[in-house]
Amino acid sequence: MSRRGPTETKLLDVTKVSGTLVAALIDPEDFTVEQAGTVAKKVQKLGASCIFIGGSTIADQGHLDEVVMRIKRDVTLPVLLFPGNITGISRHADAILFSSLLNSTNTYFLIGAQSIASIQVMKSKLEAIPMGYLVFGDQSTTGFVGQVRPIPLNKPAIAVMYAMAAWYLGMRMLYLEAGSGSEKAISPEVIKAVRAYYPGFLIVGGGVTRPESASAAAGSGADMIVVGNLLQTDGYEKKFAPIIDAVKHIRPRLMDD
Ligand code: 1GP
């Protein structure tokens, strides 16, 4: 298993002090370089803990590099790549969520893309964080592109099986994904079930747009909530701030508690 690097360590340390974290997800395909920098500055001011950069359909790596460099210039928050494919790598980020889409039916998304990318990740000196990625429901671009057999949103036992397989395979992070813009977020029942077994860092995203759903996820044991789509809506600052407030005092269980 790879060793924990500085970015992962920092996130774990902040979680212990501040409770559940909120990551702001920026999909470079949806933002100009300037817009990405502006949003990153605003979410840092509002209390986000890190920036995720990624998407399911990134093709323009030049633009990705520019977005990452601008965000690194404009904020002090850790910047983590959240790649949907080998095109999601930029050497300018702090770390990469080196993930396997565990419920894909295509070995490319399980280990193929990762093996193609691995040497570049090493040469780029990116901190690689091993992460299991699980897609729920049938509403996501990620699910379509990644050729998943989606986990039903009401089947926590299936999620637990995958979560423990991820843990035993050395994945220190696990991301429960309902899909960007999903009408239904991951349910508290699923999060609680996974939390009861999975000792690693638990990330939940997809369709979290309100403080109620954020606090439900945090109270159920999520270590980090990811907010993406909301940042593209008018007046997002006024919607993002209450999400931060709703989760910041909720302290989830951590593996080394
Ligand atoms: C998508 O889980 C993330 O990969 C965030 O979802 O865009 O719905 O916030 P939203």
mmCIF file of C-alpha atoms and ligand atoms in Angstrom:
data_model
loop_
_atom_site.group_PDB
_atom_site.id
_atom_site.type_symbol
_atom_site.label_atom_id
_atom_site.label_comp_id
_atom_site.label_asym_id
_atom_site.label_seq_id
_atom_site.Cartn_x
_atom_site.Cartn_y
_atom_site.Cartn_z
ATOM 1 C CA MET A 1 0.000 0.000 0.000
ATOM 2 C CA SER A 2 1.306 3.487 -0.768
ATOM 3 C CA ARG A 3 2.212 5.751 2.127
ATOM 4 C CA ARG A 4 0.046 8.637 3.206
ATOM 5 C CA GLY A 5 1.372 11.913 1.789
ATOM 6 C CA PRO A 6 1.072 15.494 3.022
ATOM 7 C CA THR A 7 -2.241 16.358 1.369
ATOM 8 C CA GLU A 8 -4.036 13.274 2.652
ATOM 9 C CA THR A 9 -2.515 13.789 6.100
ATOM 10 C CA LYS A 10 -3.651 17.403 6.133
ATOM 11 C CA LEU A 11 -7.235 16.474 5.244
ATOM 12 C CA LEU A 12 -7.309 13.847 7.992
ATOM 13 C CA ASP A 13 -5.888 16.274 10.526
ATOM 14 C CA VAL A 14 -8.385 18.989 9.625
ATOM 15 C CA THR A 15 -11.256 16.501 9.868
ATOM 16 C CA LYS A 16 -10.250 15.605 13.396
ATOM 17 C CA VAL A 17 -10.418 19.233 14.439
ATOM 18 C CA SER A 18 -13.194 20.639 12.267
ATOM 19 C CA GLY A 19 -15.528 17.702 11.667
ATOM 20 C CA THR A 20 -16.910 16.884 8.243
ATOM 21 C CA LEU A 21 -15.200 18.747 5.425
ATOM 22 C CA VAL A 22 -16.678 20.233 2.291
ATOM 23 C CA ALA A 23 -14.863 19.921 -1.034
ATOM 24 C CA ALA A 24 -15.728 22.235 -3.898
ATOM 25 C CA LEU A 25 -15.691 20.374 -7.200
ATOM 26 C CA ILE A 26 -14.741 22.322 -10.303
ATOM 27 C CA ASP A 27 -15.221 20.621 -13.646
ATOM 28 C CA PRO A 28 -12.856 22.441 -16.039
ATOM 29 C CA GLU A 29 -15.258 21.790 -18.899
ATOM 30 C CA ASP A 30 -17.809 24.064 -17.252
ATOM 31 C CA PHE A 31 -15.549 26.989 -16.339
ATOM 32 C CA THR A 32 -13.193 29.405 -18.011
ATOM 33 C CA VAL A 33 -9.825 29.793 -16.306
ATOM 34 C CA GLU A 34 -10.932 33.121 -14.821
ATOM 35 C CA GLN A 35 -14.239 31.726 -13.570
ATOM 36 C CA ALA A 36 -12.478 28.775 -11.961
ATOM 37 C CA GLY A 37 -10.110 31.098 -10.106
ATOM 38 C CA THR A 38 -12.974 33.308 -8.938
ATOM 39 C CA VAL A 39 -15.057 30.386 -7.672
ATOM 40 C CA ALA A 40 -12.053 28.873 -5.886
ATOM 41 C CA LYS A 41 -11.355 32.149 -4.095
ATOM 42 C CA LYS A 42 -14.977 32.482 -3.042
ATOM 43 C CA VAL A 43 -15.333 28.954 -1.719
ATOM 44 C CA GLN A 44 -12.070 29.255 0.189
ATOM 45 C CA LYS A 45 -13.416 32.395 1.857
ATOM 46 C CA LEU A 46 -16.675 30.613 2.676
ATOM 47 C CA GLY A 47 -14.893 27.716 4.390
ATOM 48 C CA ALA A 48 -14.341 24.936 1.849
ATOM 49 C CA SER A 49 -11.533 22.589 2.884
ATOM 50 C CA CYS A 50 -10.177 21.681 -0.527
ATOM 51 C CA ILE A 51 -10.782 21.928 -4.246
ATOM 52 C CA PHE A 52 -11.483 18.884 -6.381
ATOM 53 C CA ILE A 53 -10.838 19.306 -10.102
ATOM 54 C CA GLY A 54 -12.319 16.782 -12.450
ATOM 55 C CA GLY A 55 -15.135 15.502 -14.592
ATOM 56 C CA SER A 56 -16.259 12.523 -16.593
ATOM 57 C CA THR A 57 -15.658 13.940 -20.049
ATOM 58 C CA ILE A 58 -12.480 16.051 -19.874
ATOM 59 C CA ALA A 59 -10.696 16.120 -23.245
ATOM 60 C CA ASP A 60 -8.760 19.401 -23.202
ATOM 61 C CA GLN A 61 -5.734 18.813 -20.988
ATOM 62 C CA GLY A 62 -4.242 22.188 -21.850
ATOM 63 C CA HIS A 63 -7.293 23.868 -20.359
ATOM 64 C CA LEU A 64 -7.167 21.542 -17.342
ATOM 65 C CA ASP A 65 -3.544 22.579 -16.710
ATOM 66 C CA GLU A 66 -4.451 26.256 -16.934
ATOM 67 C CA VAL A 67 -7.384 25.827 -14.550
ATOM 68 C CA VAL A 68 -5.242 23.979 -12.016
ATOM 69 C CA MET A 69 -2.447 26.551 -12.227
ATOM 70 C CA ARG A 70 -4.881 29.439 -11.803
ATOM 71 C CA ILE A 71 -6.506 27.851 -8.770
ATOM 72 C CA LYS A 72 -3.104 27.088 -7.252
ATOM 73 C CA ARG A 73 -2.180 30.725 -7.804
ATOM 74 C CA ASP A 74 -5.383 32.086 -6.277
ATOM 75 C CA VAL A 75 -5.988 29.902 -3.214
ATOM 76 C CA THR A 76 -4.062 28.117 -0.487
ATOM 77 C CA LEU A 77 -6.472 25.183 -0.227
ATOM 78 C CA PRO A 78 -5.234 21.726 -1.260
ATOM 79 C CA VAL A 79 -6.044 21.010 -4.913
ATOM 80 C CA LEU A 80 -6.870 17.382 -5.686
ATOM 81 C CA LEU A 81 -7.495 15.867 -9.090
ATOM 82 C CA PHE A 82 -10.692 13.832 -9.345
ATOM 83 C CA PRO A 83 -10.135 12.201 -12.739
ATOM 84 C CA GLY A 84 -12.718 10.354 -14.796
ATOM 85 C CA ASN A 85 -10.092 9.165 -17.235
ATOM 86 C CA ILE A 86 -6.406 9.473 -18.129
ATOM 87 C CA THR A 87 -7.123 12.953 -19.492
ATOM 88 C CA GLY A 88 -7.797 14.208 -15.966
ATOM 89 C CA ILE A 89 -4.135 14.432 -14.904
ATOM 90 C CA SER A 90 -2.257 17.666 -14.334
ATOM 91 C CA ARG A 91 1.193 17.842 -12.764
ATOM 92 C CA HIS A 92 0.321 21.183 -11.198
ATOM 93 C CA ALA A 93 -2.104 19.754 -8.624
ATOM 94 C CA ASP A 94 -1.179 18.740 -5.085
ATOM 95 C CA ALA A 95 -2.597 15.235 -5.259
ATOM 96 C CA ILE A 96 -4.667 12.853 -7.319
ATOM 97 C CA LEU A 97 -7.538 10.726 -6.083
ATOM 98 C CA PHE A 98 -6.104 7.610 -7.698
ATOM 99 C CA SER A 99 -9.369 5.815 -8.065
ATOM 100 C CA SER A 100 -10.841 2.649 -9.390
ATOM 101 C CA LEU A 101 -14.476 2.673 -10.466
ATOM 102 C CA LEU A 102 -15.283 -0.473 -8.561
ATOM 103 C CA ASN A 103 -18.714 -1.188 -9.988
ATOM 104 C CA SER A 104 -17.791 -0.616 -13.616
ATOM 105 C CA THR A 105 -18.371 -3.526 -15.955
ATOM 106 C CA ASN A 106 -15.368 -2.506 -18.022
ATOM 107 C CA THR A 107 -11.882 -3.429 -16.809
ATOM 108 C CA TYR A 108 -10.581 -0.200 -18.372
ATOM 109 C CA PHE A 109 -12.193 1.799 -15.552
ATOM 110 C CA LEU A 110 -11.147 -0.726 -12.905
ATOM 111 C CA ILE A 111 -7.438 -0.963 -13.703
ATOM 112 C CA GLY A 112 -6.780 -0.150 -17.381
ATOM 113 C CA ALA A 113 -6.785 3.644 -17.180
ATOM 114 C CA GLN A 114 -4.888 3.508 -13.891
ATOM 115 C CA SER A 115 -2.090 1.428 -15.348
ATOM 116 C CA ILE A 116 -1.766 3.733 -18.364
ATOM 117 C CA ALA A 117 -1.634 6.766 -16.049
ATOM 118 C CA SER A 118 0.571 5.406 -13.291
ATOM 119 C CA ILE A 119 4.008 6.261 -14.722
ATOM 120 C CA GLN A 120 2.907 9.793 -15.547
ATOM 121 C CA VAL A 121 1.567 10.206 -12.019
ATOM 122 C CA MET A 122 4.920 9.092 -10.616
ATOM 123 C CA LYS A 123 6.959 11.326 -12.943
ATOM 124 C CA SER A 124 4.700 14.266 -12.111
ATOM 125 C CA LYS A 125 5.428 13.691 -8.413
ATOM 126 C CA LEU A 126 1.702 13.823 -7.736
ATOM 127 C CA GLU A 127 0.656 12.482 -4.375
ATOM 128 C CA ALA A 128 -1.541 9.501 -5.234
ATOM 129 C CA ILE A 129 -4.326 8.699 -2.787
ATOM 130 C CA PRO A 130 -5.844 5.232 -3.312
ATOM 131 C CA MET A 131 -9.609 5.584 -3.580
ATOM 132 C CA GLY A 132 -12.523 3.301 -4.329
ATOM 133 C CA TYR A 133 -15.241 4.961 -6.369
ATOM 134 C CA LEU A 134 -18.814 3.638 -6.260
ATOM 135 C CA VAL A 135 -21.612 4.940 -8.453
ATOM 136 C CA PHE A 136 -25.230 4.661 -7.306
ATOM 137 C CA GLY A 137 -28.483 5.103 -9.185
ATOM 138 C CA ASP A 138 -28.950 5.622 -12.878
ATOM 139 C CA GLN A 139 -28.750 9.370 -13.278
ATOM 140 C CA SER A 140 -25.092 10.096 -13.747
ATOM 141 C CA THR A 141 -22.816 10.885 -16.637
ATOM 142 C CA THR A 142 -20.090 9.135 -14.648
ATOM 143 C CA GLY A 143 -22.176 5.980 -14.604
ATOM 144 C CA PHE A 144 -22.862 6.153 -18.317
ATOM 145 C CA VAL A 145 -19.287 6.927 -19.328
ATOM 146 C CA GLY A 146 -17.826 4.490 -16.810
ATOM 147 C CA GLN A 147 -20.143 1.676 -17.883
ATOM 148 C CA VAL A 148 -21.242 0.937 -14.354
ATOM 149 C CA ARG A 149 -23.679 -1.556 -12.970
ATOM 150 C CA PRO A 150 -25.123 1.031 -10.592
ATOM 151 C CA ILE A 151 -25.724 0.170 -6.965
ATOM 152 C CA PRO A 152 -29.414 0.733 -6.181
ATOM 153 C CA LEU A 153 -29.830 3.740 -3.880
ATOM 154 C CA ASN A 154 -31.839 1.619 -1.443
ATOM 155 C CA LYS A 155 -29.403 -1.296 -1.105
ATOM 156 C CA PRO A 156 -26.956 -0.460 1.690
ATOM 157 C CA ALA A 157 -25.798 -4.073 2.013
ATOM 158 C CA ILE A 158 -24.371 -4.023 -1.510
ATOM 159 C CA ALA A 159 -22.566 -0.766 -0.778
ATOM 160 C CA VAL A 160 -21.034 -2.304 2.358
ATOM 161 C CA MET A 161 -19.742 -5.299 0.391
ATOM 162 C CA TYR A 162 -17.942 -3.044 -2.066
ATOM 163 C CA ALA A 163 -16.723 -0.743 0.706
ATOM 164 C CA MET A 164 -15.033 -3.560 2.575
ATOM 165 C CA ALA A 165 -13.514 -4.951 -0.609
ATOM 166 C CA ALA A 166 -12.085 -1.468 -1.234
ATOM 167 C CA TRP A 167 -10.665 -1.350 2.292
ATOM 168 C CA TYR A 168 -9.034 -4.760 2.046
ATOM 169 C CA LEU A 169 -7.549 -3.738 -1.304
ATOM 170 C CA GLY A 170 -5.833 -0.813 0.418
ATOM 171 C CA MET A 171 -8.131 2.033 -0.600
ATOM 172 C CA ARG A 172 -7.889 4.554 2.210
ATOM 173 C CA MET A 173 -10.632 6.683 0.713
ATOM 174 C CA LEU A 174 -14.040 5.690 -0.584
ATOM 175 C CA TYR A 175 -16.329 7.923 -2.621
ATOM 176 C CA LEU A 176 -20.072 7.227 -2.686
ATOM 177 C CA GLU A 177 -21.325 8.950 -5.843
ATOM 178 C CA ALA A 178 -24.951 9.672 -6.700
ATOM 179 C CA GLY A 179 -23.946 11.572 -9.842
ATOM 180 C CA SER A 180 -23.470 15.248 -10.516
ATOM 181 C CA GLY A 181 -26.802 17.051 -10.456
ATOM 182 C CA SER A 182 -28.615 13.971 -9.250
ATOM 183 C CA GLU A 183 -32.106 14.537 -7.866
ATOM 184 C CA LYS A 184 -31.407 12.037 -5.108
ATOM 185 C CA ALA A 185 -28.306 12.204 -2.938
ATOM 186 C CA ILE A 186 -26.833 9.124 -1.256
ATOM 187 C CA SER A 187 -29.238 8.251 1.559
ATOM 188 C CA PRO A 188 -28.354 8.406 5.264
ATOM 189 C CA GLU A 189 -29.124 4.666 5.435
ATOM 190 C CA VAL A 190 -26.436 3.837 2.896
ATOM 191 C CA ILE A 191 -23.891 6.183 4.505
ATOM 192 C CA LYS A 192 -24.577 4.817 8.001
ATOM 193 C CA ALA A 193 -24.270 1.240 6.782
ATOM 194 C CA VAL A 194 -20.960 1.882 5.045
ATOM 195 C CA ARG A 195 -19.680 3.921 8.003
ATOM 196 C CA ALA A 196 -20.421 1.056 10.366
ATOM 197 C CA TYR A 197 -17.891 -1.106 8.518
ATOM 198 C CA TYR A 198 -15.509 0.985 6.426
ATOM 199 C CA PRO A 199 -12.739 2.501 8.580
ATOM 200 C CA GLY A 200 -11.232 4.809 5.951
ATOM 201 C CA PHE A 201 -12.018 8.344 4.808
ATOM 202 C CA LEU A 202 -15.580 8.425 3.503
ATOM 203 C CA ILE A 203 -16.531 10.912 0.789
ATOM 204 C CA VAL A 204 -20.115 11.495 -0.343
ATOM 205 C CA GLY A 205 -21.221 13.486 -3.390
ATOM 206 C CA GLY A 206 -23.888 14.009 -5.985
ATOM 207 C CA GLY A 207 -27.027 16.068 -5.512
ATOM 208 C CA VAL A 208 -26.011 17.704 -2.235
ATOM 209 C CA THR A 209 -27.456 21.168 -2.709
ATOM 210 C CA ARG A 210 -29.053 22.018 0.620
ATOM 211 C CA PRO A 211 -27.852 22.235 4.226
ATOM 212 C CA GLU A 212 -30.365 19.560 5.236
ATOM 213 C CA SER A 213 -28.923 16.936 2.910
ATOM 214 C CA ALA A 214 -25.371 17.967 3.833
ATOM 215 C CA SER A 215 -25.988 17.652 7.581
ATOM 216 C CA ALA A 216 -27.795 14.335 7.050
ATOM 217 C CA ALA A 217 -24.752 12.974 5.205
ATOM 218 C CA ALA A 218 -22.338 14.353 7.791
ATOM 219 C CA GLY A 219 -24.431 13.087 10.692
ATOM 220 C CA SER A 220 -24.505 9.654 9.085
ATOM 221 C CA GLY A 221 -20.709 9.483 9.059
ATOM 222 C CA ALA A 222 -19.388 11.136 5.900
ATOM 223 C CA ASP A 223 -15.918 12.608 6.421
ATOM 224 C CA MET A 224 -16.295 14.836 3.388
ATOM 225 C CA ILE A 225 -19.169 16.164 1.307
ATOM 226 C CA VAL A 226 -18.550 17.181 -2.301
ATOM 227 C CA VAL A 227 -20.456 20.056 -3.884
ATOM 228 C CA GLY A 228 -20.120 20.625 -7.607
ATOM 229 C CA ASN A 229 -23.115 21.596 -9.695
ATOM 230 C CA LEU A 230 -24.325 24.167 -7.189
ATOM 231 C CA LEU A 231 -21.229 26.280 -7.885
ATOM 232 C CA GLN A 232 -22.512 26.895 -11.402
ATOM 233 C CA THR A 233 -25.821 28.336 -10.260
ATOM 234 C CA ASP A 234 -26.712 31.996 -9.714
ATOM 235 C CA GLY A 235 -25.989 33.207 -6.206
ATOM 236 C CA TYR A 236 -24.119 30.033 -5.302
ATOM 237 C CA GLU A 237 -22.298 31.765 -2.451
ATOM 238 C CA LYS A 238 -25.563 32.147 -0.546
ATOM 239 C CA LYS A 239 -26.320 28.440 -1.004
ATOM 240 C CA PHE A 240 -22.791 27.181 -0.328
ATOM 241 C CA ALA A 241 -22.241 29.002 2.982
ATOM 242 C CA PRO A 242 -25.166 27.300 4.806
ATOM 243 C CA ILE A 243 -23.882 23.899 3.641
ATOM 244 C CA ILE A 244 -20.540 24.634 5.306
ATOM 245 C CA ASP A 245 -22.313 25.804 8.461
ATOM 246 C CA ALA A 246 -24.512 22.720 8.517
ATOM 247 C CA VAL A 247 -21.630 20.247 8.647
ATOM 248 C CA LYS A 248 -18.734 21.951 10.359
ATOM 249 C CA HIS A 249 -19.506 20.884 13.919
ATOM 250 C CA ILE A 250 -20.373 17.322 13.065
ATOM 251 C CA ARG A 251 -17.403 15.140 13.883
ATOM 252 C CA PRO A 252 -17.448 11.767 12.162
ATOM 253 C CA ARG A 253 -15.708 8.647 13.350
ATOM 254 C CA LEU A 254 -12.216 8.256 11.946
ATOM 255 C CA MET A 255 -10.160 5.134 11.457
ATOM 256 C CA ASP A 256 -7.570 5.986 14.074
ATOM 257 C CA ASP A 257 -9.937 7.469 16.651
HETATM 258 C C1 1GP B 1 -20.055 14.775 -8.799
HETATM 259 O O1 1GP B 1 -20.310 14.072 -6.545
HETATM 260 C C2 1GP B 1 -19.952 15.149 -7.358
HETATM 261 O O2 1GP B 1 -19.051 13.890 -9.145
HETATM 262 C C3 1GP B 1 -20.715 16.395 -7.020
HETATM 263 O O3 1GP B 1 -22.063 16.288 -7.376
HETATM 264 O O4 1GP B 1 -22.371 18.211 -8.901
HETATM 265 O O5 1GP B 1 -24.346 17.135 -7.787
HETATM 266 O O6 1GP B 1 -22.738 18.519 -6.479
HETATM 267 P P1 1GP B 1 -22.922 17.616 -7.660
#
